[in-house]
mmCIF file of C-alpha atoms in Angstrom:
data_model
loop_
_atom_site.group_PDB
_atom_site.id
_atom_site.type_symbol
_atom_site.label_atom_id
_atom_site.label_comp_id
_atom_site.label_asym_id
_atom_site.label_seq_id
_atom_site.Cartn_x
_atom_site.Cartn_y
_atom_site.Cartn_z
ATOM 1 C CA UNK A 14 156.933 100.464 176.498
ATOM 2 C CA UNK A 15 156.974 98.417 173.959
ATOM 3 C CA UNK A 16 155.222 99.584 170.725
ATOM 4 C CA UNK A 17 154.512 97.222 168.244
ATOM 5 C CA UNK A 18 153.678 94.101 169.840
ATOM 6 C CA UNK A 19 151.526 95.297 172.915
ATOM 7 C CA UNK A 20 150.738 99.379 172.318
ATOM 8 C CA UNK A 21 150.727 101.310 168.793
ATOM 9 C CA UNK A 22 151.189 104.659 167.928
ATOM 10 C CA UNK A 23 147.782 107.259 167.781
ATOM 11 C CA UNK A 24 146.327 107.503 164.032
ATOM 12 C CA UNK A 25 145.544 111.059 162.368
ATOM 13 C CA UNK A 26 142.106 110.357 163.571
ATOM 14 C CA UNK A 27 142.732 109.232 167.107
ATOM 15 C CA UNK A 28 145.355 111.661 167.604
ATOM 16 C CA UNK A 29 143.065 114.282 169.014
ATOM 17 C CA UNK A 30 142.010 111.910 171.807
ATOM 18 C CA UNK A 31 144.966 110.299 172.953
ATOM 19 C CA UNK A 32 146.787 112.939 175.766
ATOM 20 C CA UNK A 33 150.505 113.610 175.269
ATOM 21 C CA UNK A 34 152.759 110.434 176.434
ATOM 22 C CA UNK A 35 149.928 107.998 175.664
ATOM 23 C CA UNK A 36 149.889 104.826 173.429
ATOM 24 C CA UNK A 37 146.797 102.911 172.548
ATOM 25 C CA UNK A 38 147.023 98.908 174.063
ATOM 26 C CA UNK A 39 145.992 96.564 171.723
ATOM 27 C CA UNK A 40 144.520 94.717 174.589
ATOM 28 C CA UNK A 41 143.128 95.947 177.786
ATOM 29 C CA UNK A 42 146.244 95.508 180.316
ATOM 30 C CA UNK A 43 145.160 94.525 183.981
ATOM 31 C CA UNK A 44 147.564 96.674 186.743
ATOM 32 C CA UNK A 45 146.926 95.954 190.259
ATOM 33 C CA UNK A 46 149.009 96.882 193.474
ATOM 34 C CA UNK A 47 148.119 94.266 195.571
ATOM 35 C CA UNK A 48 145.882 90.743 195.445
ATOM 36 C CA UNK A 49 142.796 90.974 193.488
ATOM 37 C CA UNK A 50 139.783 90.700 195.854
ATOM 38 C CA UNK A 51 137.064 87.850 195.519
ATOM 39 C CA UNK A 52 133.484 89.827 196.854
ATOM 40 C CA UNK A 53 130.746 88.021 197.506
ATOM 41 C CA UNK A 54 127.574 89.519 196.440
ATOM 42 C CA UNK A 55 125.728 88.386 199.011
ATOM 43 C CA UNK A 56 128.241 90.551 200.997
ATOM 44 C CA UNK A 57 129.003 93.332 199.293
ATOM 45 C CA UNK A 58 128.284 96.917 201.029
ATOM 46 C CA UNK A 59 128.842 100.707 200.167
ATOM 47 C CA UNK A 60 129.017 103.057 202.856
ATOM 48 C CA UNK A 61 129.265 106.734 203.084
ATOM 49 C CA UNK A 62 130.330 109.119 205.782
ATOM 50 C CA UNK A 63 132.050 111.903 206.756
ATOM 51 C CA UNK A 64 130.587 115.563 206.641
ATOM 52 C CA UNK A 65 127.410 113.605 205.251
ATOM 53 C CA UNK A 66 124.526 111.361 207.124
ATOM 54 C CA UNK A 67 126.488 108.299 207.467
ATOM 55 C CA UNK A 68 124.439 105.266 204.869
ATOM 56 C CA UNK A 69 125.351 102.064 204.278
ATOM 57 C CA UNK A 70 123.653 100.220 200.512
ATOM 58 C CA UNK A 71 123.806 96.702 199.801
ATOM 59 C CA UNK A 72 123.868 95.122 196.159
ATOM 60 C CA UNK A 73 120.228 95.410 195.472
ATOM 61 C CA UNK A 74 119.858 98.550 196.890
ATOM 62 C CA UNK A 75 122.422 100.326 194.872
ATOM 63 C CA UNK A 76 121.510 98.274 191.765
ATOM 64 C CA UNK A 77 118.229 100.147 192.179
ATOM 65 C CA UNK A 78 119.393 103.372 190.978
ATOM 66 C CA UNK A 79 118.710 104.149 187.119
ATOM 67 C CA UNK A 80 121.570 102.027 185.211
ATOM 68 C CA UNK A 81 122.898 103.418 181.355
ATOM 69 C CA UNK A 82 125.423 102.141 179.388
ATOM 70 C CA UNK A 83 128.735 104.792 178.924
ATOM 71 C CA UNK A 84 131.059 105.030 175.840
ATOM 72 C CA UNK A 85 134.416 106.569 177.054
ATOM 73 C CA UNK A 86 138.360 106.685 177.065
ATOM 74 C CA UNK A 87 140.476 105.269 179.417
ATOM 75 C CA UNK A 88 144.093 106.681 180.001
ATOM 76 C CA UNK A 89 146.876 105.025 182.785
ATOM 77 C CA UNK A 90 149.400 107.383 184.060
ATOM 78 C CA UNK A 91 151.697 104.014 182.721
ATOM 79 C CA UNK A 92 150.746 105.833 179.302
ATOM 80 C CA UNK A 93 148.654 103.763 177.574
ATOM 81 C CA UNK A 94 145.161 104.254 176.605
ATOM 82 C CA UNK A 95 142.102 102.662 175.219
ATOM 83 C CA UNK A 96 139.557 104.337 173.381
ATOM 84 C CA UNK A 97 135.689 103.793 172.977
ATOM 85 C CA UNK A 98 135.447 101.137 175.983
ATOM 86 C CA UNK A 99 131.695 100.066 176.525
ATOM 87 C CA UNK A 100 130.456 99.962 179.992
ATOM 88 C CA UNK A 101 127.772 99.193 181.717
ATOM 89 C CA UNK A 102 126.837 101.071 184.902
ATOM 90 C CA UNK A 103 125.110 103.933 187.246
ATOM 91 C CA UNK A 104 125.905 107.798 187.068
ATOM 92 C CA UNK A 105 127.459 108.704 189.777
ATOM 93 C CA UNK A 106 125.494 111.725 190.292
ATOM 94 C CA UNK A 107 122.457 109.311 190.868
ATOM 95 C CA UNK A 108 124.041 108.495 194.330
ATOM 96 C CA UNK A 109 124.878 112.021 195.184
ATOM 97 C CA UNK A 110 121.359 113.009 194.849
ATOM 98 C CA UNK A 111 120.338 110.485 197.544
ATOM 99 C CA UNK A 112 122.754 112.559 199.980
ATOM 100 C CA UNK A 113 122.613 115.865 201.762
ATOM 101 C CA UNK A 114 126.452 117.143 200.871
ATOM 102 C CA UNK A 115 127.202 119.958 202.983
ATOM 103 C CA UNK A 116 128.539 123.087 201.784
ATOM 104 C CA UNK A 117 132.177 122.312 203.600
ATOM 105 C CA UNK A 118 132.635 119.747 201.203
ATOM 106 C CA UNK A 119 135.141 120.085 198.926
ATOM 107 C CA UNK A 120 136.593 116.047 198.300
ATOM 108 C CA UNK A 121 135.863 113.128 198.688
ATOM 109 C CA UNK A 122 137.983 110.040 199.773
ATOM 110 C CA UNK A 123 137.754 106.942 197.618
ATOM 111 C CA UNK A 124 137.340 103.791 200.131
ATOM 112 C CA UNK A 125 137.968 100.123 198.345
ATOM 113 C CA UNK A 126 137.613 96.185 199.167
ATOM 114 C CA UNK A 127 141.681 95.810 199.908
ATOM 115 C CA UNK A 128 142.399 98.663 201.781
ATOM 116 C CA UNK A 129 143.033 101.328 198.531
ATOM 117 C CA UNK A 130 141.749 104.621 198.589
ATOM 118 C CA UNK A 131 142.458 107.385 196.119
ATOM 119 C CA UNK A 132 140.951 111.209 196.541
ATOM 120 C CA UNK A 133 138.802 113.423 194.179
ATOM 121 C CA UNK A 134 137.465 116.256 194.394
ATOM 122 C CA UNK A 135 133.884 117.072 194.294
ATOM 123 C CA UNK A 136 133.565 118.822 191.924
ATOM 124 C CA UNK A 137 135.291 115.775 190.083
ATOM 125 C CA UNK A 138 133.055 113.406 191.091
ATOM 126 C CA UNK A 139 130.076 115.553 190.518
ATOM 127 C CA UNK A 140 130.531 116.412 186.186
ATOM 128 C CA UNK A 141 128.307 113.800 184.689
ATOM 129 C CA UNK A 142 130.660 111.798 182.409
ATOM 130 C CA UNK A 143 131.844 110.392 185.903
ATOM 131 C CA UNK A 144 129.703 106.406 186.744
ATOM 132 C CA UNK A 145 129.998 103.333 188.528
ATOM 133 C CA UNK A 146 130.761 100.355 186.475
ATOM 134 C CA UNK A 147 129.379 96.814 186.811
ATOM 135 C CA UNK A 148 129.576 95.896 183.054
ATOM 136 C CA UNK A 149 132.343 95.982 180.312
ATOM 137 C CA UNK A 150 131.995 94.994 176.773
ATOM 138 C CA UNK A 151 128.696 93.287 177.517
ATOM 139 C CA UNK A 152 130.162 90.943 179.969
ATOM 140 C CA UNK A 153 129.188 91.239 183.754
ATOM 141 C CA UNK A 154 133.050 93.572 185.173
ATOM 142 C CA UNK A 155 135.783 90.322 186.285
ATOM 143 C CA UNK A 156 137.647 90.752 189.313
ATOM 144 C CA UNK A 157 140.955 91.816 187.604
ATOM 145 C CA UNK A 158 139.240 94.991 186.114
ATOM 146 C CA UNK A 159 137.147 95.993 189.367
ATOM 147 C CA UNK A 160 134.215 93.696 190.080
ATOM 148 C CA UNK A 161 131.946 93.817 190.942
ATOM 149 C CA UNK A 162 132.019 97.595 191.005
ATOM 150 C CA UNK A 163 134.376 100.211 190.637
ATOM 151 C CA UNK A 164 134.283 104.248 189.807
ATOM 152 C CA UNK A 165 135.207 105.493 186.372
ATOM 153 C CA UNK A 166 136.474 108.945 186.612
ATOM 154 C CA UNK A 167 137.487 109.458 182.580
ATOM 155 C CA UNK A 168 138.921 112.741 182.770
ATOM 156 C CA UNK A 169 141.544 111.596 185.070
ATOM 157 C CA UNK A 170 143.952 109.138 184.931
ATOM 158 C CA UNK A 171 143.037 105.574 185.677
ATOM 159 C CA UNK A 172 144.247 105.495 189.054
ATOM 160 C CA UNK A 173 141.298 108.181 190.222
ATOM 161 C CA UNK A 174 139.013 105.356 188.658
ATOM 162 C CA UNK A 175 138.906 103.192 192.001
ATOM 163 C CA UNK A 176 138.650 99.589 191.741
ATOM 164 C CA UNK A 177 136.453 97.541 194.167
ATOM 165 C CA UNK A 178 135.085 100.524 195.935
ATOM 166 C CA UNK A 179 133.112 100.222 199.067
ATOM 167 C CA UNK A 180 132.574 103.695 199.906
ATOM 168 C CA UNK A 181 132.888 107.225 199.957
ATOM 169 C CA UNK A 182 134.061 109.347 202.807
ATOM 170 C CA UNK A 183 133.083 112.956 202.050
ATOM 171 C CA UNK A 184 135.975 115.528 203.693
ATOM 172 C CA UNK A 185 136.503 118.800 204.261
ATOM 173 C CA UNK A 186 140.272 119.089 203.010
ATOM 174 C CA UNK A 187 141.700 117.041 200.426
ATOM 175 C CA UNK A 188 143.447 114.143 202.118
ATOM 176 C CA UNK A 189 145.732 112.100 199.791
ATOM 177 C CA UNK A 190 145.099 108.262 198.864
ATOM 178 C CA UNK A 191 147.403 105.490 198.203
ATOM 179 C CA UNK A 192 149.472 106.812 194.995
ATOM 180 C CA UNK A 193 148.834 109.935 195.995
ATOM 181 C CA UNK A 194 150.834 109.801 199.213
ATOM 182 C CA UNK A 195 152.971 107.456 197.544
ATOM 183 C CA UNK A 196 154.392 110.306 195.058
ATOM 184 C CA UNK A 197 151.464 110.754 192.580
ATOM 185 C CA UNK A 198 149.452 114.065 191.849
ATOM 186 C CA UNK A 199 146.705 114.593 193.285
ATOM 187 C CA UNK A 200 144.466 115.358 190.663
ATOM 188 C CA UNK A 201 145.960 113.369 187.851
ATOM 189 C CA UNK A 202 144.669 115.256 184.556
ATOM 190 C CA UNK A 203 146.115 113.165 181.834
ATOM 191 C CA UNK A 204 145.981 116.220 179.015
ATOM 192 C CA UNK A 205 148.136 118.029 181.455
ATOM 193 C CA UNK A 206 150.222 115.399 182.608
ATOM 194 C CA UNK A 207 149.728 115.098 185.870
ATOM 195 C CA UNK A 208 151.529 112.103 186.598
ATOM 196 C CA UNK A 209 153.354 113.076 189.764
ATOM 197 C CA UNK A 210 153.394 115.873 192.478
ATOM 198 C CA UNK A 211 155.662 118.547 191.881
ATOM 199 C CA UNK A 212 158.362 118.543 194.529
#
């Protein structure tokens, strides 16, 4: 990593924020396994299924829901961070209240535009710092950061924070995503370090 020209060392102040192994970017980098996906509006969907009534919400539907703007941190397992990023978006516990979740529940699978998926748990995706995101910095969310919507999960690394989703599947068991089958943990807790699974 290169410190000085792209990432900088943590102040005094900041220090408290930043998880071990982290840098702050001076910009806001854009990683992305894959080709970017171009979503048409017009087309866009997000389904659920699984152990829950199966529901499928198009663009106006789901911009229905009560919409706040959310303050938070952002770390990538690649060990950079950004602090105090301004988004615009919808709680995801607004969508879970529309749903009957059965008590056999315990994760849910991540479904995106592109073919990634990532898990979480429930009770992951239920603490209320957890949103969708449609809006960064004032500006309607690009392509190369997740638009038109993506989940931000800021407890967890950025990998958990899905870009392009399209849906939920709600499970039974915790079935690994795309990094996570692919070597990654499975919860990703960046104060802990949970960068990989432990072999």
């Amino acid at each position: 990593m290169a410190v000085g020209k792209f990432f900088h060392r943590p102040n005094s102040e900041q220090q408290e924020r930043v998880p071990p192994g982290q840098h702050l970017a001076k910009g806001f980098p854009v990683l992305t396994y894959g080709d970017t996906p171009q979503i048409s509006l017009d087309s866009w969907t997000f389904n659920v299924w699984g152990l829950v009534e199966a529901q499928q919400f198009r663009w106006a539907e789901f911009m229905s829901l009560p919409q706040s703007t959310f303050t938070v941190d952002f770390h990538c397992v690649t060990r950079w961070s950004k602090l105090d990023l301004n988004w615009r978006g919808i709680a995801i516990s607004h969508l879970l209240e529309q749903l009957s979740i059965p008590e056999a529940v315990t994760h849910v699978l991540q479904h995106c535009y592109g073919g990634y998926t990532t898990n979480i748990s429930l009770a992951d995706l239920q603490r209320a710092d957890c949103f969708f995101a449609f809006g960064l910095e004032g500006e309607t969310l690009s392509p190369e950061h997740g638009g038109p919507l993506r989940t931000i999960l800021p407890h967890l690394y950025a990998w958990k924070s899905a870009k392009w989703i399209n849906g939920f599947e709600f499970l039974s068991v915790d079935e690994p995503g795309f990094w996570e089958r692919n070597g990654y943990h499975h919860r990703g807790d960046p104060w802990q370090q949970e960068r990989y699974a432990v072999r």
